[in-house]
Coordinates of C-alpha atoms and ligand atoms in Angstrom, one line a residue:
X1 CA 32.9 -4.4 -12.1
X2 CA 31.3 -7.7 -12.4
X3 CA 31.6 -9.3 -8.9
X4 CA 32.5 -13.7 -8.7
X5 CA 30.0 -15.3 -7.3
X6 CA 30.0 -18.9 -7.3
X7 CA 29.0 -20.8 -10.1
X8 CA 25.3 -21.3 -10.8
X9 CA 24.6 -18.1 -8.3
X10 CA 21.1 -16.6 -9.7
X11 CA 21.9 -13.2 -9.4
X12 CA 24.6 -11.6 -11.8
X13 CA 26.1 -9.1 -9.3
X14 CA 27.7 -5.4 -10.6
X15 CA 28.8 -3.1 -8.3
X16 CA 29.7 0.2 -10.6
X17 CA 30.1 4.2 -9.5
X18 CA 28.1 5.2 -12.6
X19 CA 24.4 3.6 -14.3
X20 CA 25.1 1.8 -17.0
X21 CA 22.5 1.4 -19.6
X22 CA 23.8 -1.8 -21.1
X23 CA 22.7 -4.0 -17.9
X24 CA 19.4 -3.4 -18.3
X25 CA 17.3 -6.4 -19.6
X26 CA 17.5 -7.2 -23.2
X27 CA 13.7 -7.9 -23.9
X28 CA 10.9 -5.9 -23.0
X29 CA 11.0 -4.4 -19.1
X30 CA 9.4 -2.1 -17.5
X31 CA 10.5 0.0 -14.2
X32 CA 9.4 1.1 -10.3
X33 CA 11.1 3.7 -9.0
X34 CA 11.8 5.6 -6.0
X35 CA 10.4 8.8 -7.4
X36 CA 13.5 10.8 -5.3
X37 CA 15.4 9.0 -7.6
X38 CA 14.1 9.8 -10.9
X39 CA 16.2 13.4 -11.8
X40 CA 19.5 10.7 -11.1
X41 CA 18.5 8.4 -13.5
X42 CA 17.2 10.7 -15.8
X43 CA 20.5 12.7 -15.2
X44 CA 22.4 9.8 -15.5
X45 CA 21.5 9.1 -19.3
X46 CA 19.2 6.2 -18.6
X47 CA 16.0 5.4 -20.5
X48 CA 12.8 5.7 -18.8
X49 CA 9.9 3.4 -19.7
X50 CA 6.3 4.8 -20.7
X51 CA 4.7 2.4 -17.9
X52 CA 7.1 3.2 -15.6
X53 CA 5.8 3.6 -11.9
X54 CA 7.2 6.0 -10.2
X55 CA 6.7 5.9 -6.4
X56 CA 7.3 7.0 -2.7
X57 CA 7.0 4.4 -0.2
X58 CA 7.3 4.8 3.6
X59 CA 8.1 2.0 5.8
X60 CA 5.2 1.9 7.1
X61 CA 3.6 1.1 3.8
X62 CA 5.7 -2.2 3.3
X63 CA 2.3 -3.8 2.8
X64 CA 0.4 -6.2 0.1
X65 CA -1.9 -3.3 -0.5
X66 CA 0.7 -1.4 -1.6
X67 CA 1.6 -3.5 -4.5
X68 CA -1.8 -4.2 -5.3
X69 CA -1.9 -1.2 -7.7
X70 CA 1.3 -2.3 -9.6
X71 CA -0.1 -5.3 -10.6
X72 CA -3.5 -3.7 -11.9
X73 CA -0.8 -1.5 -13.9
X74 CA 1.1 -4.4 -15.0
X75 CA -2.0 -6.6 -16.6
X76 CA -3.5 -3.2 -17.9
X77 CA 0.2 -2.0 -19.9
X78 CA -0.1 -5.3 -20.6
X79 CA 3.0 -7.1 -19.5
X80 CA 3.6 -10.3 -20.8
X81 CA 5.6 -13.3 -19.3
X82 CA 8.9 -12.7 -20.9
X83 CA 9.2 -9.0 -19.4
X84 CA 11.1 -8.3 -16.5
X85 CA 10.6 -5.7 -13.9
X86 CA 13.6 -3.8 -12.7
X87 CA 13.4 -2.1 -9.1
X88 CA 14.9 0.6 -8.9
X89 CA 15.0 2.6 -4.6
X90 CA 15.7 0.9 -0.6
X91 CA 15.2 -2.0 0.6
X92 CA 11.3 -1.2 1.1
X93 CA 10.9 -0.6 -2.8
X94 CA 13.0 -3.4 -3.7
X95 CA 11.5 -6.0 -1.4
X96 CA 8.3 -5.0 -2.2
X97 CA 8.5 -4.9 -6.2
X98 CA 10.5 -8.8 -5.8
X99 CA 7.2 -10.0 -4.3
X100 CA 5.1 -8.2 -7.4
X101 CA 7.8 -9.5 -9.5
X102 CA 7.2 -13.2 -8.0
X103 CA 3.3 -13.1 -7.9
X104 CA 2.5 -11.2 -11.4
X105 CA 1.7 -14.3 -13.8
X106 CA 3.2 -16.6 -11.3
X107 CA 6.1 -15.1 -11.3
X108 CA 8.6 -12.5 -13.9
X109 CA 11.9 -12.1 -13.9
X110 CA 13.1 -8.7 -12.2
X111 CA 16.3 -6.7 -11.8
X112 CA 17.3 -5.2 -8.7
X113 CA 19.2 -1.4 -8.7
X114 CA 19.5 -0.5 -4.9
X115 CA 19.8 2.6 -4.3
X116 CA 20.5 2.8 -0.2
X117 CA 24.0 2.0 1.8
X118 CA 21.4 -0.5 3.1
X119 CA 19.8 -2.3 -0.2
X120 CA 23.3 -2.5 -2.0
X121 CA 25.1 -4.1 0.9
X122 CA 22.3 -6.7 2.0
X123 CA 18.3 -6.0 1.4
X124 CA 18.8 -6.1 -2.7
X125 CA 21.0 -9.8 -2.5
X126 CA 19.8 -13.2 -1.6
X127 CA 16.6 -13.4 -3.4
X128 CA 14.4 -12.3 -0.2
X129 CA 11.1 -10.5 -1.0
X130 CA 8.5 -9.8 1.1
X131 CA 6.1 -7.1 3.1
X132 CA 5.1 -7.0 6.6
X133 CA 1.9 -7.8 8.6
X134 CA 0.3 -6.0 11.3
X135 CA 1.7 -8.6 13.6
X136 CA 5.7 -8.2 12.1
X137 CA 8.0 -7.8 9.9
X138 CA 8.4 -9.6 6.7
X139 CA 5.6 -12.1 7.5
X140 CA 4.6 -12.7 4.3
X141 CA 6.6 -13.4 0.8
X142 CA 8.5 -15.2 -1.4
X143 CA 12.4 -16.3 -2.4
X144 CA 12.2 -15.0 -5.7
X145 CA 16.1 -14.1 -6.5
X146 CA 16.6 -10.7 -9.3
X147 CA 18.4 -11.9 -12.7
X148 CA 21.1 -9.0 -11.8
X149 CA 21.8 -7.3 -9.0
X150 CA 23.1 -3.3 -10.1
X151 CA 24.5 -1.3 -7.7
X152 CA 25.9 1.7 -8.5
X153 CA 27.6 3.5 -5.3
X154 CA 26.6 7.6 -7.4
X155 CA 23.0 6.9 -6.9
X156 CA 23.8 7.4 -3.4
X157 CA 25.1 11.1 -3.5
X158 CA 21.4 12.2 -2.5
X159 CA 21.0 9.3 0.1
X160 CA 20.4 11.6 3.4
X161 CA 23.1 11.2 6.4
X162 CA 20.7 9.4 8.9
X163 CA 20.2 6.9 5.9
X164 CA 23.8 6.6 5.0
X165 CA 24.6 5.8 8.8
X166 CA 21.7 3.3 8.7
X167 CA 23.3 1.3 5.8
X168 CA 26.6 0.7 7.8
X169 CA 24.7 -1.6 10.5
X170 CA 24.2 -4.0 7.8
X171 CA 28.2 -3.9 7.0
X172 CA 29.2 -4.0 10.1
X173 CA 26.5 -7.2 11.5
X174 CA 28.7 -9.0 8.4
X175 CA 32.2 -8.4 9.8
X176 CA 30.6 -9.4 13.2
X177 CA 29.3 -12.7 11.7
X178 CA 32.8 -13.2 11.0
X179 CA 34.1 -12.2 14.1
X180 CA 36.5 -9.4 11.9
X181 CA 36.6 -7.4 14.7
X182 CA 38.9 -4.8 13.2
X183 CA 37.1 -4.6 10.1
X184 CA 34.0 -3.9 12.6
X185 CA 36.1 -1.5 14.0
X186 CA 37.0 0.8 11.4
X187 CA 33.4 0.8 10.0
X188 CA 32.5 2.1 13.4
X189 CA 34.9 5.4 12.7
X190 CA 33.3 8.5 11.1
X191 CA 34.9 8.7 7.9
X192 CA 33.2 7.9 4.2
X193 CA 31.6 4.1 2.9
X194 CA 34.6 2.3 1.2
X195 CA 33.3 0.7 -2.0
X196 CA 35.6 -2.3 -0.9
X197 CA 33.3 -3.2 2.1
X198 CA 30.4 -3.1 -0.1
X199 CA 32.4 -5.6 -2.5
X200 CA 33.2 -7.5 0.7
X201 CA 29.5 -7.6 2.0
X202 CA 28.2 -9.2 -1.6
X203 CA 30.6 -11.4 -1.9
X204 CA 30.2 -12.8 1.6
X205 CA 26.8 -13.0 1.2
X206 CA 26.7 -14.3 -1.7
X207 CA 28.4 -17.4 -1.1
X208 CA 25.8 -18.1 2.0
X209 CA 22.9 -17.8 0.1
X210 CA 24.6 -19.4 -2.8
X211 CA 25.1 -22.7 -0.1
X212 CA 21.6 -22.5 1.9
X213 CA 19.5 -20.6 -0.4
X214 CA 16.0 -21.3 2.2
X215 CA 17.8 -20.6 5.5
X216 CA 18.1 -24.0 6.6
X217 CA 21.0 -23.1 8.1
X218 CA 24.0 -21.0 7.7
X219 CA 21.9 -18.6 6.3
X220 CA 20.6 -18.0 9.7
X221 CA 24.1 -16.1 10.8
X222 CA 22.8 -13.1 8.7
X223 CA 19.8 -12.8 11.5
X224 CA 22.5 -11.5 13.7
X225 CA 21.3 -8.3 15.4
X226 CA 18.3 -9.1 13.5
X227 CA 16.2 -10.9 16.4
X228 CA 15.8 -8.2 19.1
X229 CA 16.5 -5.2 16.3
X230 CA 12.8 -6.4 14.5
X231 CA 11.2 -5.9 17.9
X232 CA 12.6 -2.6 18.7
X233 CA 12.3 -1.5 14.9
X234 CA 8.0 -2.0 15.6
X235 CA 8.0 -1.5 19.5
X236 CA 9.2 2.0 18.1
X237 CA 6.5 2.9 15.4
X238 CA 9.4 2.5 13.4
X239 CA 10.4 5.7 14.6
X240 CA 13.9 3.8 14.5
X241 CA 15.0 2.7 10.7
X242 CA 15.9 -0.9 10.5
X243 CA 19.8 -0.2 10.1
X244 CA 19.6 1.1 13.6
X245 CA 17.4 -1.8 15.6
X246 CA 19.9 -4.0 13.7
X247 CA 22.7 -2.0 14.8
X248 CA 20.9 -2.2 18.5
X249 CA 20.5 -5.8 18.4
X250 CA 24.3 -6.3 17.3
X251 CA 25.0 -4.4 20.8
X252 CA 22.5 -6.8 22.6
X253 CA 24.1 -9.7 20.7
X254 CA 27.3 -8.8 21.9
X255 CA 26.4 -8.4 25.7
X256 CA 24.3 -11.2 25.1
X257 CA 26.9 -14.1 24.4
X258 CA 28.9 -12.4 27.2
X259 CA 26.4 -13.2 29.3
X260 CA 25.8 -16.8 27.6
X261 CA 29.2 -17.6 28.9
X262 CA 31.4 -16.8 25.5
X263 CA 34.2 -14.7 24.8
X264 CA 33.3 -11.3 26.0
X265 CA 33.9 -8.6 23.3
X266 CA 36.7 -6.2 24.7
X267 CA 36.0 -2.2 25.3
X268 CA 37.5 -1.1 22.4
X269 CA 34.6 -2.5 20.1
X270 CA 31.8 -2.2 22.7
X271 CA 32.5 1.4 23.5
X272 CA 32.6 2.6 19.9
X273 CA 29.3 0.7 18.8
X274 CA 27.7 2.4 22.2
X275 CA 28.7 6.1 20.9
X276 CA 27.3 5.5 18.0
X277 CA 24.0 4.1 18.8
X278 CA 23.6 6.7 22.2
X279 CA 21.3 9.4 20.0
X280 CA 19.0 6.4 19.8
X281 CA 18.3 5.8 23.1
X282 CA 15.1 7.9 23.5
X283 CA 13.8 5.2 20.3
X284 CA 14.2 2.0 22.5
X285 CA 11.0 0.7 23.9
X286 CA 10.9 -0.2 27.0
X287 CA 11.1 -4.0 27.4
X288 CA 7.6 -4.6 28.0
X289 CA 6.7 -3.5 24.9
X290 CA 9.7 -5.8 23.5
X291 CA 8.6 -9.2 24.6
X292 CA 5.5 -9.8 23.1
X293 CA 6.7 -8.5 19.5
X294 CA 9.8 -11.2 20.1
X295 CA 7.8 -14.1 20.9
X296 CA 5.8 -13.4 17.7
X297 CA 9.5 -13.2 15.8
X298 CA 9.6 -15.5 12.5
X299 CA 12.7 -18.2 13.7
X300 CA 10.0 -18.6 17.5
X301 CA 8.9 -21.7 18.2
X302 CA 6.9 -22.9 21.4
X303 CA 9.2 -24.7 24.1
X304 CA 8.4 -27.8 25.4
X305 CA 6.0 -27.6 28.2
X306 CA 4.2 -24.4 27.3
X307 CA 1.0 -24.2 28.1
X308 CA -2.2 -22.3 26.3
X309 CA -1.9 -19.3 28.9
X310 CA 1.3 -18.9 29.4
X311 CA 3.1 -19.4 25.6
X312 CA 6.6 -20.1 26.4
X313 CA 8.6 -19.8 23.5
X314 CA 12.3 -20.3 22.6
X315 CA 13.6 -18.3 19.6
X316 CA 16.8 -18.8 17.1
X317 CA 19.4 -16.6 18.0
X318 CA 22.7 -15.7 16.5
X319 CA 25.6 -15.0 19.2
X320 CA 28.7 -12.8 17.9
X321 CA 32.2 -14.2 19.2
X322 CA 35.8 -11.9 18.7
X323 CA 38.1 -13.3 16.5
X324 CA 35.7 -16.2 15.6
X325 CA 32.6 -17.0 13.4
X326 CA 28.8 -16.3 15.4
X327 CA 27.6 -19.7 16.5
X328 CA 23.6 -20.4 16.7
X329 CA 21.9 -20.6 19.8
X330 CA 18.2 -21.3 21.0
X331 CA 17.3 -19.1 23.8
X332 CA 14.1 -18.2 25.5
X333 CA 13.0 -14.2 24.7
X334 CA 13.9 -13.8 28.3
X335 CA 17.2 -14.3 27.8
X336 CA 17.4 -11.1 26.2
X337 CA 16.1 -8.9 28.8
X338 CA 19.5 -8.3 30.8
X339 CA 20.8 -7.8 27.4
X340 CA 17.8 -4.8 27.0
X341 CA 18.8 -3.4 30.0
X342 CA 22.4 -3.3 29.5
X343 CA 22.1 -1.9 26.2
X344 CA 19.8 1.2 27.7
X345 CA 22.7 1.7 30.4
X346 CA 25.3 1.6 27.9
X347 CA 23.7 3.8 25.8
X348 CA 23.4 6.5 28.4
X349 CA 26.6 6.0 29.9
X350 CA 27.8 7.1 26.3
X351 CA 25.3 10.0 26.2
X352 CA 26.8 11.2 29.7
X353 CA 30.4 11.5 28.8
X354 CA 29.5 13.1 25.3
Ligands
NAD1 N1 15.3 -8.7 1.5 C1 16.3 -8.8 2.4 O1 17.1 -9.7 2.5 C2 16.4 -7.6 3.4 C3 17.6 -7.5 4.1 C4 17.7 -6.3 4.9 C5 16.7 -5.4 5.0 N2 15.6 -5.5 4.2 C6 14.5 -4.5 4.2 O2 15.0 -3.3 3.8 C7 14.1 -2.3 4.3 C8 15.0 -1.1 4.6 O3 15.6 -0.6 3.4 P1 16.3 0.8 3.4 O4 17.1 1.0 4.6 O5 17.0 0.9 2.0 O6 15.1 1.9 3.5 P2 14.1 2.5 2.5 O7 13.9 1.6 1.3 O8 12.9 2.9 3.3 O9 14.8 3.8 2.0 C9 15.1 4.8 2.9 C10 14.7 6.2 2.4 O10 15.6 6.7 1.5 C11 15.0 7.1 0.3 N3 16.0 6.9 -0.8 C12 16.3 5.7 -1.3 N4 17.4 5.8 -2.1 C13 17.7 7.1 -2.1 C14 18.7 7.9 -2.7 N5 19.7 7.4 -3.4 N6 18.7 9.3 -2.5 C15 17.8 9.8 -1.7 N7 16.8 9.2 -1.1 C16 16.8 7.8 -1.3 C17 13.7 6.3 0.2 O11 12.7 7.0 -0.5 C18 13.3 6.2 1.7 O12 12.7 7.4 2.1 C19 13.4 -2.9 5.4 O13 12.0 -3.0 5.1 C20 14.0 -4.2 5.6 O14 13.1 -5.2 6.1 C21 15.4 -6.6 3.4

């Protein structure tokens, strides 16, 4: 199924059970690959290209030296400017092979085939490449949108549980954004991934990026969760996986707008998305470690009066509201450290009645 998108979107988006071989490019491309993913493909009928890189890459190795080699590949095969790359794994593999796609010869066109709950309902849409830095996430890299977006909901039969779980953060931070409380709520229920809320995701996203492709400003609402998860997602050695800081920082963004004087989100949502995130509890730094990796967040700015030794900052948040769109908010990192706490009580009041 071909999803709408609004007209003069730059990503043709598919959402399909089964690989299709007739979406790849037309002209010459070439492939990276998640290399657990190969036997699927392979299985799955569709061609595999004699420069194809096939690769296994960690979190922790969402770095420019990891794409360093692909290039070297690239101008060795040699790939010419009308060639287009097609990224084929997570989030990690996808971001990363955008930016190669965007700095090989100033920039080829690339497809995107995610292959994680998380990748095909956010990471792989919008055009957003990038790597991290040693000082944070994502620091560096370019808007370089894929030609067509592929995703194709079999590739995840071999996605493991923890991962599948991860990928519903993502879904449910969207029907936060839009204050859908019960759609939040039923994602929160065991049972499996609807290809509807994936549809629902794209399409919702789409039409953001679509309006503020650069993040000037309603693209900021998809930061939701995003602020205080990034910081607990490194304050952990990434022992937590993004879908669950994110899902962390939804929690914080919740007690957090309570606490900013808005509509306080009732127990029948706040309880659920506490069970679920209790097993983490033993992953959330303590808020120490929290603070500085905040201040150093991307949407951080200094506040007026800071001074050289004491670097006051205010940050870009995104507060949740019930029944109603998340509105923006600039808050200093402070402001979060109630929310840090209550999150850690939370969390452990779940774990206790378990
Ligand atoms: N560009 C964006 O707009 C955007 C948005 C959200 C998140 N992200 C990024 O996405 C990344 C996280 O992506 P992720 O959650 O997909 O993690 P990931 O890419 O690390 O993949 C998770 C794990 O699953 C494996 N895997 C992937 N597909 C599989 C499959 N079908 N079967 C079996 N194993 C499979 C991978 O090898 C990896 O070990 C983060 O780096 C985050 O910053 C980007």
């Amino acid at each position: 199924m071909r999803l709408a998108t609004p007209s003069g979107f730059a990503t043709e988006v598919f959402l399909l059970e089964k690989p299709d071989r007739d979406l790849l490019p037309e002209g010459p491309w070439t492939l990276v690959g998640d290399q657990r993913l190969r036997d699927a493909w392979t299985g799955a009928d569709m061609p595999e290209p004699a420069d194809a890189l096939w690769v296994a890459v960690p979190e922790e190795e969402k770095k420019l030296r990891t794409l360093i080699p692909w290039l070297e590949h690239w101008a060795r095969v040699p790939l010419h400017r009308d060639a287009t790359v097609v990224a084929l794994g997570g989030g990690v593999l996808t971001d990363l092979t955008g930016l190669a796609a965007s700095l090989y010869l100033r920039g080829v066109a690339w497809q995107v085939w995610p292959t994680t709950l998380l990748a095909m309902a956010d990471a792989a849409l919008g055009g957003k490449t990038g790597a991290d830095l040693a000082a944070g996430k994502n620091l560096v890299g370019a808007f370089h949108p894929p030609r067509r977006l592929v995703a194709c909901t079999d590739l995840l039969a071999t996605l493991p549980e923890r991962q599948l779980h991860n990928g519903r953060w993502e879904l449910i931070k969207t029907a936060l954004i839009l204050g859908e409380m019960a759609w939040a709520m039923e994602m929160l229920q065991d049972g499996p991934v609807k290809f509807g809320w994936i549809e629902r995701s794209l399409a919702y996203k789409a039409g953001v990026v679509h309006r503020d492709p650069r993040e000037s400003g309603e693209r900021r609402l998809l930061n939701l969760g995003h602020t205080l998860g990034h910081a607990l997602e490194a304050a952990s050695g990434y022992q937590l996986l993004h879908g669950e800081a994110v899902g962390l920082g939804l929690l914080g963004s919740c007690l957090l707008a309570e606490e900013q004087g808005l509509k306080p989100f009732p127990a029948s949502l706040l309880e659920p998305l506490a069970r679920r995130l209790a097993p983490l509890a033993a992953l959330v730094a303590p808020w120490r470690d929290c603070l500085p990796l905040l201040a150093r967040d991307k949407k951080a700015r200094r506040a007026p009066g800071h001074t050289d030794d004491k670097p006051a900052t205010e940050i870009q948040c995104i507060l949740p509201r019930p029944g109603e769109p998340a509105v923006q908010r600039t808050l200093p990192p402070e402001a979060w450290e109630s929310s840090h706490a209550k999150i850690l009580a939370l969390l452990h009041q779940e774990t206790a009645r378990a």
